[in-house]
mmCIF file of C-alpha atoms and ligand atoms in Angstrom:
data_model
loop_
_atom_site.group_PDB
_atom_site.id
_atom_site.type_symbol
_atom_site.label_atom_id
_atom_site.label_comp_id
_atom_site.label_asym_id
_atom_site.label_seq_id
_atom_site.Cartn_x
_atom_site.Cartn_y
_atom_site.Cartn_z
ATOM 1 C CA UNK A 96 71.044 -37.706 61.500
ATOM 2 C CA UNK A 97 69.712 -37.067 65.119
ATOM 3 C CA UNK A 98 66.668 -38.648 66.114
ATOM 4 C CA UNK A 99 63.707 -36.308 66.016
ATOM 5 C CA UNK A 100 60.468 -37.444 68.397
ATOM 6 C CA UNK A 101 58.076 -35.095 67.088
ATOM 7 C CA UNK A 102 59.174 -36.177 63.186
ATOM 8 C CA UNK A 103 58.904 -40.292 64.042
ATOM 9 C CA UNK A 104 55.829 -39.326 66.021
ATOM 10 C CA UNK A 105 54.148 -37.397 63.209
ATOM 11 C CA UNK A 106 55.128 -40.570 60.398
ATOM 12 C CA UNK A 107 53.292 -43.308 63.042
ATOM 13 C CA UNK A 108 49.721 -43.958 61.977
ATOM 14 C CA UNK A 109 46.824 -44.391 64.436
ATOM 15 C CA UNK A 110 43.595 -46.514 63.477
ATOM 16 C CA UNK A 111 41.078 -46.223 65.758
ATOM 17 C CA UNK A 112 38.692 -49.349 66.976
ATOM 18 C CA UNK A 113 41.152 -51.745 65.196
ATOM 19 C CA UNK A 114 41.650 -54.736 65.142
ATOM 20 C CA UNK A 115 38.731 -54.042 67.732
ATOM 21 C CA UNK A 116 36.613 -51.387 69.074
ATOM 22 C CA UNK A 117 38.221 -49.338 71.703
ATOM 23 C CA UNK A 118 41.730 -50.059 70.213
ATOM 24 C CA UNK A 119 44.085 -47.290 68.936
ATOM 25 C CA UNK A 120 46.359 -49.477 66.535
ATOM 26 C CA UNK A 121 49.573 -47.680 66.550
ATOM 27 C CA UNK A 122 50.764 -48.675 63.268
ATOM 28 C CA UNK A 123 54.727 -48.558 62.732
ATOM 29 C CA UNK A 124 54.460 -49.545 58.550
ATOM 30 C CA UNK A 125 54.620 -46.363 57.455
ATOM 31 C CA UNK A 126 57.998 -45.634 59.436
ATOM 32 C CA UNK A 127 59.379 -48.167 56.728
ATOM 33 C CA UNK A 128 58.291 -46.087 53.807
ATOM 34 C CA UNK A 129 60.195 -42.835 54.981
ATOM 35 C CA UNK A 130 63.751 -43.633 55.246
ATOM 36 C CA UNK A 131 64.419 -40.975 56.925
ATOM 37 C CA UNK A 132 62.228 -42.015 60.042
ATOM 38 C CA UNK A 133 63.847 -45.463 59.702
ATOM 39 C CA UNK A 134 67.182 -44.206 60.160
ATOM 40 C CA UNK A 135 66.182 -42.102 62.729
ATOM 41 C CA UNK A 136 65.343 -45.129 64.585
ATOM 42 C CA UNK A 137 67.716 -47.044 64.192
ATOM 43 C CA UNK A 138 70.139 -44.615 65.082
ATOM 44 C CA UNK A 139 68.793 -43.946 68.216
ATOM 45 C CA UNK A 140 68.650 -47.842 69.044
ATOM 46 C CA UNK A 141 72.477 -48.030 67.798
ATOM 47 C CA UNK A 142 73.616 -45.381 69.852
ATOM 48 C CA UNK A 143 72.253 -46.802 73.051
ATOM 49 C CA UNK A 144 73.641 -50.674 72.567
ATOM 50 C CA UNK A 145 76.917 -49.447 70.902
ATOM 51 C CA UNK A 146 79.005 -49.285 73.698
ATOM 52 C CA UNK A 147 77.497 -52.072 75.820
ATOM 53 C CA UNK A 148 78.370 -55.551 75.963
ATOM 54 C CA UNK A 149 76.070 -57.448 74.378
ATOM 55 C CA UNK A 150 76.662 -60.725 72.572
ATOM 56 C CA UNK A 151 72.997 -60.633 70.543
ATOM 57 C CA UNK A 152 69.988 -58.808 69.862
ATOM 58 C CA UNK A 153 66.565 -60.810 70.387
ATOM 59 C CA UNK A 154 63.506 -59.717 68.303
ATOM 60 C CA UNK A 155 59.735 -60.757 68.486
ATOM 61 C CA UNK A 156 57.447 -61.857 65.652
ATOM 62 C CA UNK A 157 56.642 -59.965 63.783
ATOM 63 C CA UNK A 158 57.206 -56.297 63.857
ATOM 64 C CA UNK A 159 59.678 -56.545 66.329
ATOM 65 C CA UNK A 160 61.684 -58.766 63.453
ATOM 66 C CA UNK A 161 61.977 -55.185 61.403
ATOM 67 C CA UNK A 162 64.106 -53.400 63.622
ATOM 68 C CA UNK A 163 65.774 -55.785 65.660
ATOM 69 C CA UNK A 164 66.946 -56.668 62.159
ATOM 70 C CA UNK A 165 68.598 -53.134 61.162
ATOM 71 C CA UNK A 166 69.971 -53.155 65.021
ATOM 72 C CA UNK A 167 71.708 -56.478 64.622
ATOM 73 C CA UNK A 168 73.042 -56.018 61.483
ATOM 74 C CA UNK A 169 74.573 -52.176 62.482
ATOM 75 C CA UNK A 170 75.895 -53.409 65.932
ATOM 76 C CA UNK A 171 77.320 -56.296 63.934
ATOM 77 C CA UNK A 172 75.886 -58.699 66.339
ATOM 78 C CA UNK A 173 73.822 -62.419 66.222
ATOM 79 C CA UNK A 174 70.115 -61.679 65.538
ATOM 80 C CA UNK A 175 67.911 -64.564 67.459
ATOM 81 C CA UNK A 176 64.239 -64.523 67.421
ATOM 82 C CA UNK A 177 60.940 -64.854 68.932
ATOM 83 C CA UNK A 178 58.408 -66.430 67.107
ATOM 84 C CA UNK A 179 54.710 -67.411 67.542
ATOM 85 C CA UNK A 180 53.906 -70.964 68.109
ATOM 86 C CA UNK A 181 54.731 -73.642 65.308
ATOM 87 C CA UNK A 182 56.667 -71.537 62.726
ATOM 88 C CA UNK A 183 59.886 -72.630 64.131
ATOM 89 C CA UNK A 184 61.295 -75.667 63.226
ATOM 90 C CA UNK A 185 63.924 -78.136 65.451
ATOM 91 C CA UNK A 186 63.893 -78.221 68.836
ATOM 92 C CA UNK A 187 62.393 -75.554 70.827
ATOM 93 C CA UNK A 188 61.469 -73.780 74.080
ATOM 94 C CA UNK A 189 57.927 -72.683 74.848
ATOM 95 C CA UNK A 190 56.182 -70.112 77.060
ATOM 96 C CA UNK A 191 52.495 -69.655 77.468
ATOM 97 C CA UNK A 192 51.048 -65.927 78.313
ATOM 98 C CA UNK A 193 47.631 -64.537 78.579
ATOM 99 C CA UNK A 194 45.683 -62.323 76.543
ATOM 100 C CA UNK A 195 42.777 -60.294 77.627
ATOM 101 C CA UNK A 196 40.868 -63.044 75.839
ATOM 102 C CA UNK A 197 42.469 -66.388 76.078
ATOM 103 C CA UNK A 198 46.527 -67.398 75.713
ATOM 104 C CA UNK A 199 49.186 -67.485 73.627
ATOM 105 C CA UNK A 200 52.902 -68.866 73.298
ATOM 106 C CA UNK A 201 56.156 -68.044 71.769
ATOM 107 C CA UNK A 202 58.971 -69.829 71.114
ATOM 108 C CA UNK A 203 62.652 -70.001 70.536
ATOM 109 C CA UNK A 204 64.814 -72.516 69.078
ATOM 110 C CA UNK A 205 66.740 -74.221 72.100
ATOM 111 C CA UNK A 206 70.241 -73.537 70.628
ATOM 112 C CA UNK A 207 69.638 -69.520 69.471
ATOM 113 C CA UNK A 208 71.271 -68.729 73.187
ATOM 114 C CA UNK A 209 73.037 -70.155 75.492
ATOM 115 C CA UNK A 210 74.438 -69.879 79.019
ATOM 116 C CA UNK A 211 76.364 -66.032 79.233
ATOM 117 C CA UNK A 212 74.622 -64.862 76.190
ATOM 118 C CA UNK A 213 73.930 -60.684 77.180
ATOM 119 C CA UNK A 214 70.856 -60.079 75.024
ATOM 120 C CA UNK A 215 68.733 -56.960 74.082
ATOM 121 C CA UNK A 216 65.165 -57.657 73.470
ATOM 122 C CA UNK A 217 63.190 -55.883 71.024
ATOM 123 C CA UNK A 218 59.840 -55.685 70.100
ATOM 124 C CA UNK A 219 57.719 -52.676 68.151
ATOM 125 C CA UNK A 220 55.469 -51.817 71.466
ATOM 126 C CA UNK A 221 54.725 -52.302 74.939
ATOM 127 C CA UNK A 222 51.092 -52.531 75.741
ATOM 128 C CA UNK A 223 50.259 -55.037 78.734
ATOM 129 C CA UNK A 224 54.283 -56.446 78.794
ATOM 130 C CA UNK A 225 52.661 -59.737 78.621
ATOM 131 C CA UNK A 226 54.544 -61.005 74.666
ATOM 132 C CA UNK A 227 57.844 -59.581 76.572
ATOM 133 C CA UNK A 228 57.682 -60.725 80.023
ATOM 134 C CA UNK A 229 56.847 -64.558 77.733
ATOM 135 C CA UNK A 230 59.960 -63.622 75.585
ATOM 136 C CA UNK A 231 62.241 -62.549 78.755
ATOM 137 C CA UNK A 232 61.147 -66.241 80.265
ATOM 138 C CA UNK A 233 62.483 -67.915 76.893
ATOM 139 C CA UNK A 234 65.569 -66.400 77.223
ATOM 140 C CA UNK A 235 66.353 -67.196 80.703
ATOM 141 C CA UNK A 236 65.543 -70.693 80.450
ATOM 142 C CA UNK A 237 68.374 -71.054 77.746
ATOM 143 C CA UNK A 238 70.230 -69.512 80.584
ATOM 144 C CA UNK A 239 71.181 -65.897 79.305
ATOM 145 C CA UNK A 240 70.508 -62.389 80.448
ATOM 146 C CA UNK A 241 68.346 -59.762 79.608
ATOM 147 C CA UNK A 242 70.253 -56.405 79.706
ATOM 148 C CA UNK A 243 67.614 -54.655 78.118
ATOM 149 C CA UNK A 244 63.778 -54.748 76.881
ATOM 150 C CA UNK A 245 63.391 -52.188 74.071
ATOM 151 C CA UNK A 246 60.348 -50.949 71.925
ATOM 152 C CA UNK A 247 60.027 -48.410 69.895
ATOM 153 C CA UNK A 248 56.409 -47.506 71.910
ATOM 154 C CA UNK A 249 55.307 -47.544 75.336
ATOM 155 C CA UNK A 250 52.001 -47.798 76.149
ATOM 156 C CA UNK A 251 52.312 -46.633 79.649
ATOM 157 C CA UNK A 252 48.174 -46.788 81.144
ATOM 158 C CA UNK A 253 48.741 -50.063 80.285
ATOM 159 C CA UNK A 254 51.674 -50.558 82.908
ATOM 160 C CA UNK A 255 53.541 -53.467 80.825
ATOM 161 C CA UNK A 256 57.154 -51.502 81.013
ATOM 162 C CA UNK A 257 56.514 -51.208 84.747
ATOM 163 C CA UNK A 258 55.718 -55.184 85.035
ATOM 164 C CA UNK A 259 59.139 -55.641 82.954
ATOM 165 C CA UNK A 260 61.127 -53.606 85.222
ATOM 166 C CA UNK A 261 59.394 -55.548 88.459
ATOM 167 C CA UNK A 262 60.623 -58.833 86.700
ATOM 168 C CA UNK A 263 64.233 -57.037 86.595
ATOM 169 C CA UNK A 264 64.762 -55.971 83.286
ATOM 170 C CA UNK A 265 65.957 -52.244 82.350
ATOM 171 C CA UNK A 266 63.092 -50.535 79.992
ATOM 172 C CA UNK A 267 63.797 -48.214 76.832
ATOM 173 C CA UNK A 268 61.396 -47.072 74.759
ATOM 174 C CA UNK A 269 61.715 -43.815 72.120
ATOM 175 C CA UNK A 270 58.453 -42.418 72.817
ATOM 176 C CA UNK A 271 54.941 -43.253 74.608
ATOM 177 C CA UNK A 272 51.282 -42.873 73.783
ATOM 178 C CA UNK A 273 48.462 -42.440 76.322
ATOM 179 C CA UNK A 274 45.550 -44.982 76.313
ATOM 180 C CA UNK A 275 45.114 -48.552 74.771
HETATM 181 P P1 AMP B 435 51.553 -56.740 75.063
HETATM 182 O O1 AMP B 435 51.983 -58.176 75.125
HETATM 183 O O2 AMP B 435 50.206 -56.506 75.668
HETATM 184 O O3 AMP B 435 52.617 -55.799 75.604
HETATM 185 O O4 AMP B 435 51.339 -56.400 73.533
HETATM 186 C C1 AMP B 435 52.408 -56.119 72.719
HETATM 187 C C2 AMP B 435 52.261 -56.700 71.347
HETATM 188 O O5 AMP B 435 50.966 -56.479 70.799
HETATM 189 C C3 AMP B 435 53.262 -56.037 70.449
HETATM 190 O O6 AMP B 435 53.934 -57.068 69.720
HETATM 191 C C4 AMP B 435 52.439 -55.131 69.560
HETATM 192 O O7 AMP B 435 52.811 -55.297 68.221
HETATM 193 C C5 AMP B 435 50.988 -55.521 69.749
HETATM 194 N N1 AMP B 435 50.115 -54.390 70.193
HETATM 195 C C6 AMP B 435 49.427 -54.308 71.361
HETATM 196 N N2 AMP B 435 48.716 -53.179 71.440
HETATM 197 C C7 AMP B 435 48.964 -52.494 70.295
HETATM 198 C C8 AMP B 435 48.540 -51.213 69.764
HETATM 199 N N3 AMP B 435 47.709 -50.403 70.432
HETATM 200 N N4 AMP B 435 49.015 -50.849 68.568
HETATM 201 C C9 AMP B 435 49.869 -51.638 67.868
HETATM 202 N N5 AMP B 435 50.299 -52.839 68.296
HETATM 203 C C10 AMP B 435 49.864 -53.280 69.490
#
């Protein structure tokens, strides 16, 4: 089944002024209802990373968990992840990042990579970069590569995928959305 833009488009549900005013939540839960959509997606994310060498996918807490899940499993490769502070357990890295109001941190378990590791990164969207510039960080302190940052969404005004690609990571995205 080829993937279809307009048809994943069409299943993605916007909320407006959630989870605060001036917000258009782009909400991805619906794309796990229709099967359909889902396998459109995660054919077009197998496709891409079939044929390169990668030796794991990396996926971000939470909704980045979903497909970087189906990904992993199809390219039959290791699936590391990304969490938010204190649900990991064992020793961990750490990496601080700011939100419009405030910070936040995510971290990875110290052994998930190491050293040579070629890793994808996924996450559900790309709004400000900021969750996958902190991820990319992680990743590089255990000393592998980022090949790739994917998302399913790119918020583009928002500039994150252009920040990504200034810290040196390749972006791909399936589709974009104007505004916040
Ligand atoms: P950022 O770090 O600014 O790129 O934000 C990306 C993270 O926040 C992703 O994990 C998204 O799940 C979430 N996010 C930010 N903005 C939105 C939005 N408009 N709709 C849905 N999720 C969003």
């Amino acid at each position: 089944m080829s993937y279809d833009e307009y048809y994943v488009k069409s299943v993605i549900r916007t909320i407006s002024d959630w989870p605060e005013p001036g917000i258009e939540f782009r909400d991805i839960t619906p794309i796990f209802k229709d099967p359909k959509a889902r396998r459109m997606v995660a054919h077009a994310f197998v496709q891409r990373y079939m044929d390169m060498d990668l030796s794991a996918i990396a996926c971000i807490d939470a909704r980045g968990f979903l497909f970087g899940a189906i990904i992993a499993h199809e390219l039959n490769l290791p699936l590391v992840l990304v969490r938010k502070k204190g649900k990991l357990p064992g020793d961990c890295v750490h990496q601080e990042y700011t939100l419009e109001y405030g910070t936040a941190s995510v971290e990875m378990q110290s052994d998930a990579l190491a050293e040579g590791d070629r890793v994808v990164l996924i996450d559900d969207l790309i709004a400000t970069g900021g969750t996958i510039l902190a991820a990319m960080t992680l990743i590089k302190k255990l000393g592998a590569e980022v090949v790739e940052a994917a998302a399913l969404i790119n918020l583009p005004d928002l500039g994150g995928a252009t920040k990504i690609q200034d810290a040196g990571s390749p972006v791909f995205t399936l589709m974009a959305f104007e505004g916040h």
